[in-house]
Amino acid sequence: MVDSSKTVSVIGAGYVGLTTAVLLAQAGHTVYLIEKNPERLKTIQSGKSFFYELGIDALLEPVISSQKLIATDSYKESIPNSSVVFSCVGTPDNPDGSSNLDYVFAAAEETAKFLNNGCIYVQKSTVPVGTGEHVKTAMQKNGKQFIYLSNPEFLREGTAIADSLWFDRIVVGGDDPTAVDVVINLYKELESRRDEIAKVGYIEPVNNSTGKYIATNLNSAELIKVTANAFLALKISFANSIAKLADRAEADINDVMDAVGADQRIGRAFLNAGRGYGGGCFPKDVSGLISSANQFGVELQIMTAASDLNESMPGYIVNKVKNLVPELHTKKCAVLGLAFKAGTSDARKSPGVKIANLLQEIGARVSAYDPKANREATEDLHSQVNIMTSLDDTVTGADVVLVATNWPEFVNFNLRELTAKINGKVFVDCMNAFDIDEVEFVGLKYIGVGRNGKSIDGKH
Ligand code: NAD
Ligand code: UGA
């Protein structure tokens, strides 16, 4: 058998970089993982992830022990040995909403100092269309010969490993077909070994289908990524705008979207109305797209509307509670779920955090709990919000319980037991994850988003 194993570097050990590095090492490559944050680096060197993600620790520990994955802060140690370098550094938003590309340029320029001629530099970070050409120019100042490609990432937090092994598509953009093939082959190999790798991470196989491989030019690859995220965000905001109408018109948004989404041209995914999208990606990718389009003289009003609608959702829910609960400012509220979604400890731009803060601003006494994200949520939570370490203590004596993230331990509540523990009997389903009849049957008053009309079980 031909040994196709390579030495590669991955820059940035965040959600994307760590996942990429771990999987490439599990596929048999020698991987240098370059991380400049000393705390993150130390944790990874000890064989553990700094964030919660299903399967990642089980996959990481063996490759750290066997030194297939070498976590370091040194470009000098890593880059000269590597034939392929993946850049996975963060691209946060600037205060004006545009993409902050400082880390992207810093990583590229540092790499350019050490790379060998012929090295393939692969941009996995999400960047505005046109960025690659500028990064390439900045790297060329060192006078080295390298190939620059864009290979955007589509994984979701919470299902990062499964998404990376059972991907819908791999997109590689650039003008060197041989280099494009090298990168595509890395993914083909990973795909061919996915069952054995998944087993190590205790990840359930998803299906038997194989992903698509799509080669494009550089700018198209960059635009594919931001367009995909923008469209998903648009679907959510569309569902939320119709949910506001459903509230007024006494329709049930879940029933509406089940039927609308049954049309295969539309699809049901990402039409779940609720407290809106959060996280380290959709909010900043939408604002980054609006800003980069502006630079090309294009106004993406549709995305501005989606973003504004999304911003309004936490306040919309808090207003509903205010209208229903007299003297809310004297009440005790329990906010369950501070992660931006279930399955992750990530609390960046989390709607649950926003809801807790808004309630606190009204004057309510707010207790908040998340099974994994308490620590990460402290950064954005108002200091007056009590962060709780027990679900039971959070809900006991509460006047209003708000479920902001659909962690299984919340969605599978024993509602009767919950009712016995709480005072005020108001139950706010910020994710539309509960059956209204079941909630009301135990004597709770239900508040959802776009569910003022009673759902009639339509399964025949
Ligand atoms: P992150 O902020 O969690 O991780 C980035 C890491 O890079 C940090 O640990 C940081 O310390 C490190 N870093 C920054 N500059 C560095 C440098 N010069 N050298 C070495 N390390 C450096 O980010 P993330 O969530 O993993 O996202 C990375 C990129 O991937 C972003 O562009 C994001 O939009 C995109 N993306 C993220 C996801 C996701 O689910 N998080 C999915 C797809 C794409
Ligand atoms: C998203 C995309 O789904 C990934 O494909 C992409 O790679 C990633 O962004 C990225 O570029 O970083 P992620 O942010 O991990 O992944 O999470 P999602 O599952 O997409 O959820 C995003 C937010 O939308 C969450 O707050 C979630 O609760 C919310 N959401 C999702 C809804 O409000 N309604 C829905 O129907 C679906």
PDB file of N, CA, C and O in Angstrom, residues 44 46 62 86 97 111 163 195 233 280 323 446-447 455:
ATOM      1  N   ILE A  44      -4.632  21.444  25.649  1.00  0.00           N
ATOM      2  CA  ILE A  44      -4.564  20.495  24.529  1.00  0.00           C
ATOM      3  C   ILE A  44      -3.343  19.578  24.693  1.00  0.00           C
ATOM      4  O   ILE A  44      -3.434  18.366  24.458  1.00  0.00           O
ATOM      5  N   SER A  46      -2.215  18.508  27.290  1.00  0.00           N
ATOM      6  CA  SER A  46      -2.511  17.491  28.313  1.00  0.00           C
ATOM      7  C   SER A  46      -3.503  16.454  27.775  1.00  0.00           C
ATOM      8  O   SER A  46      -3.949  15.565  28.504  1.00  0.00           O
ATOM      9  N   PRO A  62      -5.380   9.936  22.339  1.00  0.00           N
ATOM     10  CA  PRO A  62      -4.425   8.995  21.740  1.00  0.00           C
ATOM     11  C   PRO A  62      -3.441   9.636  20.763  1.00  0.00           C
ATOM     12  O   PRO A  62      -2.287   9.221  20.703  1.00  0.00           O
ATOM     13  N   PHE A  86      -2.986  24.480   7.164  1.00  0.00           N
ATOM     14  CA  PHE A  86      -4.382  24.931   7.241  1.00  0.00           C
ATOM     15  C   PHE A  86      -4.468  26.097   8.222  1.00  0.00           C
ATOM     16  O   PHE A  86      -4.064  25.961   9.375  1.00  0.00           O
ATOM     17  N   GLY A  97     -19.285  45.754  12.513  1.00  0.00           N
ATOM     18  CA  GLY A  97     -19.886  44.576  11.877  1.00  0.00           C
ATOM     19  C   GLY A  97     -19.009  43.941  10.823  1.00  0.00           C
ATOM     20  O   GLY A  97     -19.228  42.798  10.419  1.00  0.00           O
ATOM     21  N   THR A 111       3.587  32.491   8.770  1.00  0.00           N
ATOM     22  CA  THR A 111       3.849  31.244   8.025  1.00  0.00           C
ATOM     23  C   THR A 111       4.807  31.509   6.875  1.00  0.00           C
ATOM     24  O   THR A 111       5.739  30.723   6.624  1.00  0.00           O
ATOM     25  N   ASP A 163     -20.031  15.903  11.539  1.00  0.00           N
ATOM     26  CA  ASP A 163     -20.129  16.755  10.341  1.00  0.00           C
ATOM     27  C   ASP A 163     -18.860  16.671   9.495  1.00  0.00           C
ATOM     28  O   ASP A 163     -18.917  16.773   8.266  1.00  0.00           O
ATOM     29  N   ASP A 195     -15.455   5.369   9.488  1.00  0.00           N
ATOM     30  CA  ASP A 195     -16.101   4.467  10.448  1.00  0.00           C
ATOM     31  C   ASP A 195     -15.170   4.140  11.608  1.00  0.00           C
ATOM     32  O   ASP A 195     -15.558   4.190  12.768  1.00  0.00           O
ATOM     33  N   ALA A 233     -29.121  31.598   8.126  1.00  0.00           N
ATOM     34  CA  ALA A 233     -29.577  32.654   9.041  1.00  0.00           C
ATOM     35  C   ALA A 233     -30.882  33.272   8.525  1.00  0.00           C
ATOM     36  O   ALA A 233     -31.815  33.555   9.292  1.00  0.00           O
ATOM     37  N   GLY A 280     -20.722  31.926  17.539  1.00  0.00           N
ATOM     38  CA  GLY A 280     -19.537  32.606  17.039  1.00  0.00           C
ATOM     39  C   GLY A 280     -19.546  32.758  15.535  1.00  0.00           C
ATOM     40  O   GLY A 280     -18.565  33.250  14.954  1.00  0.00           O
ATOM     41  N   ASN A 323     -45.822  41.129  29.515  1.00  0.00           N
ATOM     42  CA  ASN A 323     -47.251  41.357  29.320  1.00  0.00           C
ATOM     43  C   ASN A 323     -48.101  40.368  30.108  1.00  0.00           C
ATOM     44  O   ASN A 323     -49.232  40.653  30.483  1.00  0.00           O
ATOM     45  N   TYR A 446     -48.226  28.277  29.314  1.00  0.00           N
ATOM     46  CA  TYR A 446     -47.210  28.131  28.262  1.00  0.00           C
ATOM     47  C   TYR A 446     -47.037  29.432  27.475  1.00  0.00           C
ATOM     48  O   TYR A 446     -48.010  30.048  27.044  1.00  0.00           O
ATOM     49  N   ILE A 447     -45.784  29.826  27.276  1.00  0.00           N
ATOM     50  CA  ILE A 447     -45.490  30.914  26.324  1.00  0.00           C
ATOM     51  C   ILE A 447     -44.457  30.389  25.332  1.00  0.00           C
ATOM     52  O   ILE A 447     -43.390  29.916  25.734  1.00  0.00           O
ATOM     53  N   SER A 455     -51.936  24.113  18.655  1.00  0.00           N
ATOM     54  CA  SER A 455     -51.571  23.122  17.653  1.00  0.00           C
ATOM     55  C   SER A 455     -52.517  21.937  17.765  1.00  0.00           C
ATOM     56  O   SER A 455     -52.813  21.486  18.865  1.00  0.00           O
TER      57      SER A 455
END
